[in-house]
mmCIF file of N, CA and C in Angstrom:
data_model
loop_
_atom_site.group_PDB
_atom_site.id
_atom_site.type_symbol
_atom_site.label_atom_id
_atom_site.label_comp_id
_atom_site.label_asym_id
_atom_site.label_seq_id
_atom_site.Cartn_x
_atom_site.Cartn_y
_atom_site.Cartn_z
ATOM 1 N N MET A 5 -1.067 10.286 15.777
ATOM 2 C CA MET A 5 -1.234 9.275 14.749
ATOM 3 C C MET A 5 -1.580 9.964 13.430
ATOM 4 N N LEU A 6 -0.963 9.513 12.375
ATOM 5 C CA LEU A 6 -1.223 10.005 11.036
ATOM 6 C C LEU A 6 -2.142 8.999 10.351
ATOM 7 N N ALA A 7 -3.426 9.352 10.210
ATOM 8 C CA ALA A 7 -4.415 8.435 9.629
ATOM 9 C C ALA A 7 -4.411 8.553 8.110
ATOM 10 N N VAL A 8 -4.703 7.446 7.449
ATOM 11 C CA VAL A 8 -4.698 7.428 5.993
ATOM 12 C C VAL A 8 -5.806 6.507 5.483
ATOM 13 N N THR A 9 -6.363 6.875 4.333
ATOM 14 C CA THR A 9 -7.291 6.025 3.601
ATOM 15 C C THR A 9 -6.736 5.854 2.198
ATOM 16 N N VAL A 10 -6.584 4.618 1.759
ATOM 17 C CA VAL A 10 -6.043 4.332 0.432
ATOM 18 C C VAL A 10 -7.048 3.471 -0.312
ATOM 19 N N ILE A 11 -7.391 3.903 -1.525
ATOM 20 C CA ILE A 11 -8.230 3.102 -2.411
ATOM 21 C C ILE A 11 -7.381 2.829 -3.642
ATOM 22 N N GLY A 12 -7.200 1.564 -3.951
ATOM 23 C CA GLY A 12 -6.363 1.222 -5.097
ATOM 24 C C GLY A 12 -6.407 -0.266 -5.368
ATOM 25 N N ASN A 13 -5.486 -0.706 -6.216
ATOM 26 C CA ASN A 13 -5.425 -2.107 -6.611
ATOM 27 C C ASN A 13 -4.200 -2.773 -6.000
ATOM 28 N N ILE A 14 -4.379 -4.019 -5.590
ATOM 29 C CA ILE A 14 -3.278 -4.781 -5.023
ATOM 30 C C ILE A 14 -2.275 -5.111 -6.121
ATOM 31 N N GLY A 15 -0.996 -4.892 -5.827
ATOM 32 C CA GLY A 15 0.058 -5.102 -6.814
ATOM 33 C C GLY A 15 0.607 -6.515 -6.849
ATOM 34 N N ASN A 16 0.462 -7.259 -5.770
ATOM 35 C CA ASN A 16 0.911 -8.641 -5.714
ATOM 36 C C ASN A 16 0.030 -9.399 -4.716
ATOM 37 N N ASP A 17 -0.032 -10.709 -4.867
ATOM 38 C CA ASP A 17 -0.847 -11.498 -3.942
ATOM 39 C C ASP A 17 -0.373 -11.282 -2.504
ATOM 40 N N ALA A 18 -1.308 -11.158 -1.589
ATOM 41 C CA ALA A 18 -0.974 -10.958 -0.178
ATOM 42 C C ALA A 18 -0.255 -12.191 0.369
ATOM 43 N N GLU A 19 0.631 -11.941 1.336
ATOM 44 C CA GLU A 19 1.396 -13.010 1.972
ATOM 45 C C GLU A 19 1.317 -12.849 3.479
ATOM 46 N N ILE A 20 1.513 -13.936 4.186
ATOM 47 C CA ILE A 20 1.639 -13.856 5.640
ATOM 48 C C ILE A 20 3.126 -13.840 5.952
ATOM 49 N N LYS A 21 3.574 -12.773 6.624
ATOM 50 C CA LYS A 21 4.982 -12.617 6.970
ATOM 51 C C LYS A 21 5.115 -12.518 8.478
ATOM 52 N N GLU A 22 6.310 -12.803 8.953
ATOM 53 C CA GLU A 22 6.557 -12.760 10.391
ATOM 54 C C GLU A 22 7.698 -11.795 10.676
ATOM 55 N N PHE A 23 7.465 -10.845 11.590
ATOM 56 C CA PHE A 23 8.454 -9.876 12.036
ATOM 57 C C PHE A 23 8.517 -9.930 13.557
ATOM 58 N N ASN A 24 9.691 -10.179 14.097
ATOM 59 C CA ASN A 24 9.889 -10.215 15.551
ATOM 60 C C ASN A 24 8.872 -11.122 16.255
ATOM 61 N N GLY A 25 8.563 -12.266 15.663
ATOM 62 C CA GLY A 25 7.660 -13.221 16.277
ATOM 63 C C GLY A 25 6.184 -12.938 16.104
ATOM 64 N N GLN A 26 5.835 -11.831 15.436
ATOM 65 C CA GLN A 26 4.426 -11.498 15.217
ATOM 66 C C GLN A 26 4.093 -11.664 13.736
ATOM 67 N N LYS A 27 2.929 -12.253 13.445
ATOM 68 C CA LYS A 27 2.520 -12.481 12.056
ATOM 69 C C LYS A 27 1.677 -11.323 11.535
ATOM 70 N N PHE A 28 1.862 -11.027 10.229
ATOM 71 C CA PHE A 28 1.155 -9.951 9.548
ATOM 72 C C PHE A 28 0.709 -10.424 8.178
ATOM 73 N N ILE A 29 -0.405 -9.862 7.700
ATOM 74 C CA ILE A 29 -0.781 -10.000 6.300
ATOM 75 C C ILE A 29 -0.121 -8.818 5.599
ATOM 76 N N ALA A 30 0.682 -9.096 4.580
ATOM 77 C CA ALA A 30 1.434 -8.052 3.880
ATOM 78 C C ALA A 30 1.031 -8.003 2.409
ATOM 79 N N PHE A 31 0.766 -6.791 1.912
ATOM 80 C CA PHE A 31 0.450 -6.598 0.495
ATOM 81 C C PHE A 31 0.723 -5.144 0.126
ATOM 82 N N ASN A 32 0.854 -4.879 -1.170
ATOM 83 C CA ASN A 32 1.104 -3.530 -1.671
ATOM 84 C C ASN A 32 -0.110 -3.040 -2.438
ATOM 85 N N VAL A 33 -0.435 -1.754 -2.271
ATOM 86 C CA VAL A 33 -1.575 -1.148 -2.970
ATOM 87 C C VAL A 33 -1.066 0.014 -3.806
ATOM 88 N N ALA A 34 -1.497 0.057 -5.072
ATOM 89 C CA ALA A 34 -1.156 1.154 -5.977
ATOM 90 C C ALA A 34 -2.369 2.048 -6.151
ATOM 91 N N SER A 35 -2.159 3.344 -5.984
ATOM 92 C CA SER A 35 -3.225 4.321 -6.200
ATOM 93 C C SER A 35 -2.733 5.306 -7.254
ATOM 94 N N THR A 36 -3.490 5.455 -8.329
ATOM 95 C CA THR A 36 -3.083 6.318 -9.431
ATOM 96 C C THR A 36 -3.940 7.565 -9.484
ATOM 97 N N GLU A 37 -3.274 8.703 -9.541
ATOM 98 C CA GLU A 37 -3.932 10.008 -9.650
ATOM 99 C C GLU A 37 -3.734 10.503 -11.079
ATOM 100 N N ARG A 38 -4.821 10.878 -11.730
ATOM 101 C CA ARG A 38 -4.750 11.404 -13.096
ATOM 102 C C ARG A 38 -5.139 12.878 -13.068
ATOM 103 N N TYR A 39 -4.392 13.681 -13.828
ATOM 104 C CA TYR A 39 -4.652 15.124 -13.836
ATOM 105 C C TYR A 39 -4.177 15.731 -15.152
ATOM 106 N N LYS A 40 -4.640 16.960 -15.415
ATOM 107 C CA LYS A 40 -4.216 17.720 -16.587
ATOM 108 C C LYS A 40 -3.373 18.901 -16.137
ATOM 109 N N ASP A 41 -2.319 19.195 -16.905
ATOM 110 C CA ASP A 41 -1.512 20.373 -16.598
ATOM 111 C C ASP A 41 -2.149 21.601 -17.248
ATOM 112 N N ARG A 42 -1.503 22.742 -17.119
ATOM 113 C CA ARG A 42 -2.074 23.998 -17.649
ATOM 114 C C ARG A 42 -2.234 23.988 -19.162
ATOM 115 N N GLN A 43 -1.436 23.199 -19.858
ATOM 116 C CA GLN A 43 -1.534 23.106 -21.319
ATOM 117 C C GLN A 43 -2.576 22.073 -21.754
ATOM 118 N N GLY A 44 -3.206 21.389 -20.817
ATOM 119 C CA GLY A 44 -4.228 20.412 -21.135
ATOM 120 C C GLY A 44 -3.704 19.003 -21.363
ATOM 121 N N ASN A 45 -2.410 18.786 -21.147
ATOM 122 C CA ASN A 45 -1.832 17.450 -21.312
ATOM 123 C C ASN A 45 -2.186 16.579 -20.106
ATOM 124 N N GLN A 46 -2.558 15.336 -20.386
ATOM 125 C CA GLN A 46 -2.913 14.414 -19.303
ATOM 126 C C GLN A 46 -1.665 13.763 -18.727
ATOM 127 N N HIS A 47 -1.645 13.620 -17.416
ATOM 128 C CA HIS A 47 -0.549 12.981 -16.704
ATOM 129 C C HIS A 47 -1.134 12.031 -15.668
ATOM 130 N N SER A 48 -0.328 11.083 -15.249
ATOM 131 C CA SER A 48 -0.742 10.216 -14.146
ATOM 132 C C SER A 48 0.446 9.992 -13.223
ATOM 133 N N ARG A 49 0.129 9.810 -11.958
ATOM 134 C CA ARG A 49 1.159 9.585 -10.942
ATOM 135 C C ARG A 49 0.660 8.445 -10.057
ATOM 136 N N THR A 50 1.468 7.384 -9.941
ATOM 137 C CA THR A 50 1.097 6.221 -9.131
ATOM 138 C C THR A 50 1.900 6.218 -7.842
ATOM 139 N N THR A 51 1.214 6.050 -6.726
ATOM 140 C CA THR A 51 1.855 5.951 -5.418
ATOM 141 C C THR A 51 1.619 4.544 -4.886
ATOM 142 N N TRP A 52 2.692 3.910 -4.450
ATOM 143 C CA TRP A 52 2.614 2.566 -3.876
ATOM 144 C C TRP A 52 2.667 2.663 -2.365
ATOM 145 N N VAL A 53 1.788 1.927 -1.700
ATOM 146 C CA VAL A 53 1.755 1.887 -0.241
ATOM 147 C C VAL A 53 1.836 0.425 0.197
ATOM 148 N N SER A 54 2.829 0.122 1.034
ATOM 149 C CA SER A 54 2.940 -1.221 1.612
ATOM 150 C C SER A 54 1.998 -1.296 2.800
ATOM 151 N N CYS A 55 1.198 -2.342 2.860
ATOM 152 C CA CYS A 55 0.206 -2.486 3.931
ATOM 153 C C CYS A 55 0.514 -3.706 4.786
ATOM 154 N N LEU A 56 0.394 -3.528 6.092
ATOM 155 C CA LEU A 56 0.581 -4.611 7.051
ATOM 156 C C LEU A 56 -0.638 -4.672 7.952
ATOM 157 N N LYS A 57 -1.248 -5.840 8.043
ATOM 158 C CA LYS A 57 -2.377 -6.056 8.948
ATOM 159 C C LYS A 57 -1.954 -7.098 9.965
ATOM 160 N N PRO A 58 -1.944 -6.752 11.257
ATOM 161 C CA PRO A 58 -1.531 -7.717 12.282
ATOM 162 C C PRO A 58 -2.409 -8.962 12.274
ATOM 163 N N GLY A 59 -1.778 -10.100 12.556
ATOM 164 C CA GLY A 59 -2.496 -11.364 12.628
ATOM 165 C C GLY A 59 -2.476 -12.095 11.309
ATOM 166 N N GLU A 60 -3.087 -13.246 11.305
ATOM 167 C CA GLU A 60 -3.221 -14.011 10.075
ATOM 168 C C GLU A 60 -4.683 -14.420 9.937
ATOM 169 N N SER A 61 -5.134 -14.520 8.724
ATOM 170 C CA SER A 61 -6.548 -14.771 8.498
ATOM 171 C C SER A 61 -6.733 -15.443 7.151
ATOM 172 N N SER A 62 -7.868 -16.085 6.971
ATOM 173 C CA SER A 62 -8.175 -16.710 5.684
ATOM 174 C C SER A 62 -8.485 -15.656 4.619
ATOM 175 N N VAL A 63 -8.652 -14.403 5.031
ATOM 176 C CA VAL A 63 -8.933 -13.337 4.064
ATOM 177 C C VAL A 63 -7.774 -13.165 3.079
ATOM 178 N N VAL A 64 -6.601 -13.638 3.438
ATOM 179 C CA VAL A 64 -5.439 -13.522 2.561
ATOM 180 C C VAL A 64 -5.695 -14.212 1.216
ATOM 181 N N THR A 65 -6.554 -15.218 1.186
ATOM 182 C CA THR A 65 -6.851 -15.912 -0.068
ATOM 183 C C THR A 65 -7.629 -15.032 -1.044
ATOM 184 N N TYR A 66 -8.290 -13.982 -0.549
ATOM 185 C CA TYR A 66 -9.057 -13.079 -1.409
ATOM 186 C C TYR A 66 -8.253 -11.864 -1.865
ATOM 187 N N LEU A 67 -7.114 -11.623 -1.241
ATOM 188 C CA LEU A 67 -6.306 -10.448 -1.559
ATOM 189 C C LEU A 67 -5.313 -10.800 -2.662
ATOM 190 N N LYS A 68 -5.799 -10.824 -3.886
ATOM 191 C CA LYS A 68 -5.013 -11.215 -5.049
ATOM 192 C C LYS A 68 -4.632 -9.997 -5.885
ATOM 193 N N LYS A 69 -3.594 -10.149 -6.688
ATOM 194 C CA LYS A 69 -3.124 -9.086 -7.574
ATOM 195 C C LYS A 69 -4.278 -8.559 -8.424
ATOM 196 N N GLY A 70 -4.421 -7.233 -8.464
ATOM 197 C CA GLY A 70 -5.456 -6.595 -9.271
ATOM 198 C C GLY A 70 -6.753 -6.319 -8.540
ATOM 199 N N THR A 71 -6.943 -6.911 -7.357
ATOM 200 C CA THR A 71 -8.169 -6.691 -6.589
ATOM 201 C C THR A 71 -8.199 -5.263 -6.054
ATOM 202 N N GLN A 72 -9.328 -4.577 -6.235
ATOM 203 C CA GLN A 72 -9.454 -3.227 -5.695
ATOM 204 C C GLN A 72 -9.799 -3.313 -4.213
ATOM 205 N N VAL A 73 -9.083 -2.528 -3.401
ATOM 206 C CA VAL A 73 -9.291 -2.547 -1.953
ATOM 207 C C VAL A 73 -9.411 -1.133 -1.410
ATOM 208 N N TYR A 74 -10.031 -1.044 -0.257
ATOM 209 C CA TYR A 74 -10.159 0.183 0.530
ATOM 210 C C TYR A 74 -9.437 -0.106 1.841
ATOM 211 N N VAL A 75 -8.368 0.630 2.122
ATOM 212 C CA VAL A 75 -7.561 0.388 3.315
ATOM 213 C C VAL A 75 -7.581 1.644 4.174
ATOM 214 N N ARG A 76 -7.824 1.458 5.470
ATOM 215 C CA ARG A 76 -7.804 2.579 6.413
ATOM 216 C C ARG A 76 -6.901 2.195 7.572
ATOM 217 N N GLY A 77 -6.008 3.099 7.955
ATOM 218 C CA GLY A 77 -5.111 2.789 9.062
ATOM 219 C C GLY A 77 -4.189 3.945 9.372
ATOM 220 N N SER A 78 -3.100 3.652 10.052
ATOM 221 C CA SER A 78 -2.118 4.680 10.373
ATOM 222 C C SER A 78 -0.964 4.581 9.384
ATOM 223 N N LEU A 79 -0.319 5.711 9.131
ATOM 224 C CA LEU A 79 0.720 5.795 8.115
ATOM 225 C C LEU A 79 2.049 6.139 8.760
ATOM 226 N N SER A 80 3.097 5.486 8.302
ATOM 227 C CA SER A 80 4.449 5.842 8.721
ATOM 228 C C SER A 80 5.350 5.789 7.491
ATOM 229 N N VAL A 81 6.447 6.517 7.547
ATOM 230 C CA VAL A 81 7.403 6.546 6.451
ATOM 231 C C VAL A 81 8.697 5.933 6.949
ATOM 232 N N LYS A 82 9.186 4.930 6.250
ATOM 233 C CA LYS A 82 10.429 4.254 6.615
ATOM 234 C C LYS A 82 11.498 4.605 5.585
ATOM 235 N N THR A 83 12.699 4.905 6.053
ATOM 236 C CA THR A 83 13.825 5.192 5.178
ATOM 237 C C THR A 83 14.780 4.007 5.210
ATOM 238 N N PHE A 84 15.257 3.600 4.032
ATOM 239 C CA PHE A 84 16.190 2.488 3.976
ATOM 240 C C PHE A 84 17.248 2.769 2.926
ATOM 241 N N ASN A 85 18.383 2.101 3.039
ATOM 242 C CA ASN A 85 19.485 2.265 2.111
ATOM 243 C C ASN A 85 19.395 1.175 1.060
ATOM 244 N N SER A 86 19.283 1.567 -0.199
ATOM 245 C CA SER A 86 19.162 0.596 -1.281
ATOM 246 C C SER A 86 20.500 0.369 -1.981
ATOM 247 N N GLY A 87 21.580 0.604 -1.287
ATOM 248 C CA GLY A 87 22.900 0.401 -1.883
ATOM 249 C C GLY A 87 23.579 1.720 -2.191
ATOM 250 N N THR A 88 23.074 2.429 -3.199
ATOM 251 C CA THR A 88 23.714 3.681 -3.600
ATOM 252 C C THR A 88 22.962 4.921 -3.135
ATOM 253 N N GLU A 89 21.733 4.765 -2.704
ATOM 254 C CA GLU A 89 20.951 5.928 -2.283
ATOM 255 C C GLU A 89 19.924 5.538 -1.233
ATOM 256 N N TYR A 90 19.435 6.528 -0.531
ATOM 257 C CA TYR A 90 18.377 6.296 0.451
ATOM 258 C C TYR A 90 17.034 6.426 -0.227
ATOM 259 N N LYS A 91 16.113 5.550 0.120
ATOM 260 C CA LYS A 91 14.760 5.597 -0.427
ATOM 261 C C LYS A 91 13.780 5.603 0.724
ATOM 262 N N ARG A 92 12.582 6.088 0.454
ATOM 263 C CA ARG A 92 11.529 6.108 1.464
ATOM 264 C C ARG A 92 10.393 5.218 1.015
ATOM 265 N N ALA A 93 9.760 4.578 1.968
ATOM 266 C CA ALA A 93 8.610 3.723 1.688
ATOM 267 C C ALA A 93 7.466 4.149 2.586
ATOM 268 N N LEU A 94 6.269 4.218 2.017
ATOM 269 C CA LEU A 94 5.067 4.496 2.799
ATOM 270 C C LEU A 94 4.533 3.170 3.323
ATOM 271 N N ILE A 95 4.348 3.099 4.629
ATOM 272 C CA ILE A 95 3.847 1.875 5.266
ATOM 273 C C ILE A 95 2.541 2.194 5.950
ATOM 274 N N ALA A 96 1.474 1.481 5.603
ATOM 275 C CA ALA A 96 0.180 1.658 6.268
ATOM 276 C C ALA A 96 -0.056 0.455 7.179
ATOM 277 N N SER A 97 -0.232 0.732 8.442
ATOM 278 C CA SER A 97 -0.626 -0.315 9.384
ATOM 279 C C SER A 97 -2.148 -0.346 9.388
ATOM 280 N N CYS A 98 -2.703 -1.396 8.832
ATOM 281 C CA CYS A 98 -4.145 -1.453 8.575
ATOM 282 C C CYS A 98 -4.949 -1.646 9.840
ATOM 283 N N VAL A 99 -5.919 -0.810 9.993
ATOM 284 C CA VAL A 99 -6.905 -0.964 11.056
ATOM 285 C C VAL A 99 -8.133 -1.663 10.479
ATOM 286 N N ASN A 100 -8.475 -1.319 9.258
ATOM 287 C CA ASN A 100 -9.671 -1.842 8.623
ATOM 288 C C ASN A 100 -9.450 -1.851 7.125
ATOM 289 N N PHE A 101 -9.937 -2.866 6.430
ATOM 290 C CA PHE A 101 -9.893 -2.836 4.975
ATOM 291 C C PHE A 101 -11.062 -3.618 4.403
ATOM 292 N N ASN A 102 -11.479 -3.233 3.212
ATOM 293 C CA ASN A 102 -12.568 -3.899 2.495
ATOM 294 C C ASN A 102 -12.075 -4.233 1.099
ATOM 295 N N TYR A 103 -12.603 -5.288 0.538
ATOM 296 C CA TYR A 103 -12.242 -5.692 -0.831
ATOM 297 C C TYR A 103 -13.473 -6.050 -1.584
#
């Protein structure tokens, strides 16, 4: 298992989605890393992680766009075809999260 901890802000309101008959709470988290290069110029890099939490819960009402969250779970990388090129998505299956 590849474990991951993500601290960031929710990019869109959480939704309850259904895959293969099982319900999940689905939301995206953005984590931004800021750093300076050797010349002292500031840069930032944002990584988006799609999060899925099995089940459905009233907690979805609190997972709104812009809310800072702490997500811990297992990580997988999914590859998909977006028409002209292949893209990869980071998917975190949430074991635990706090907001």
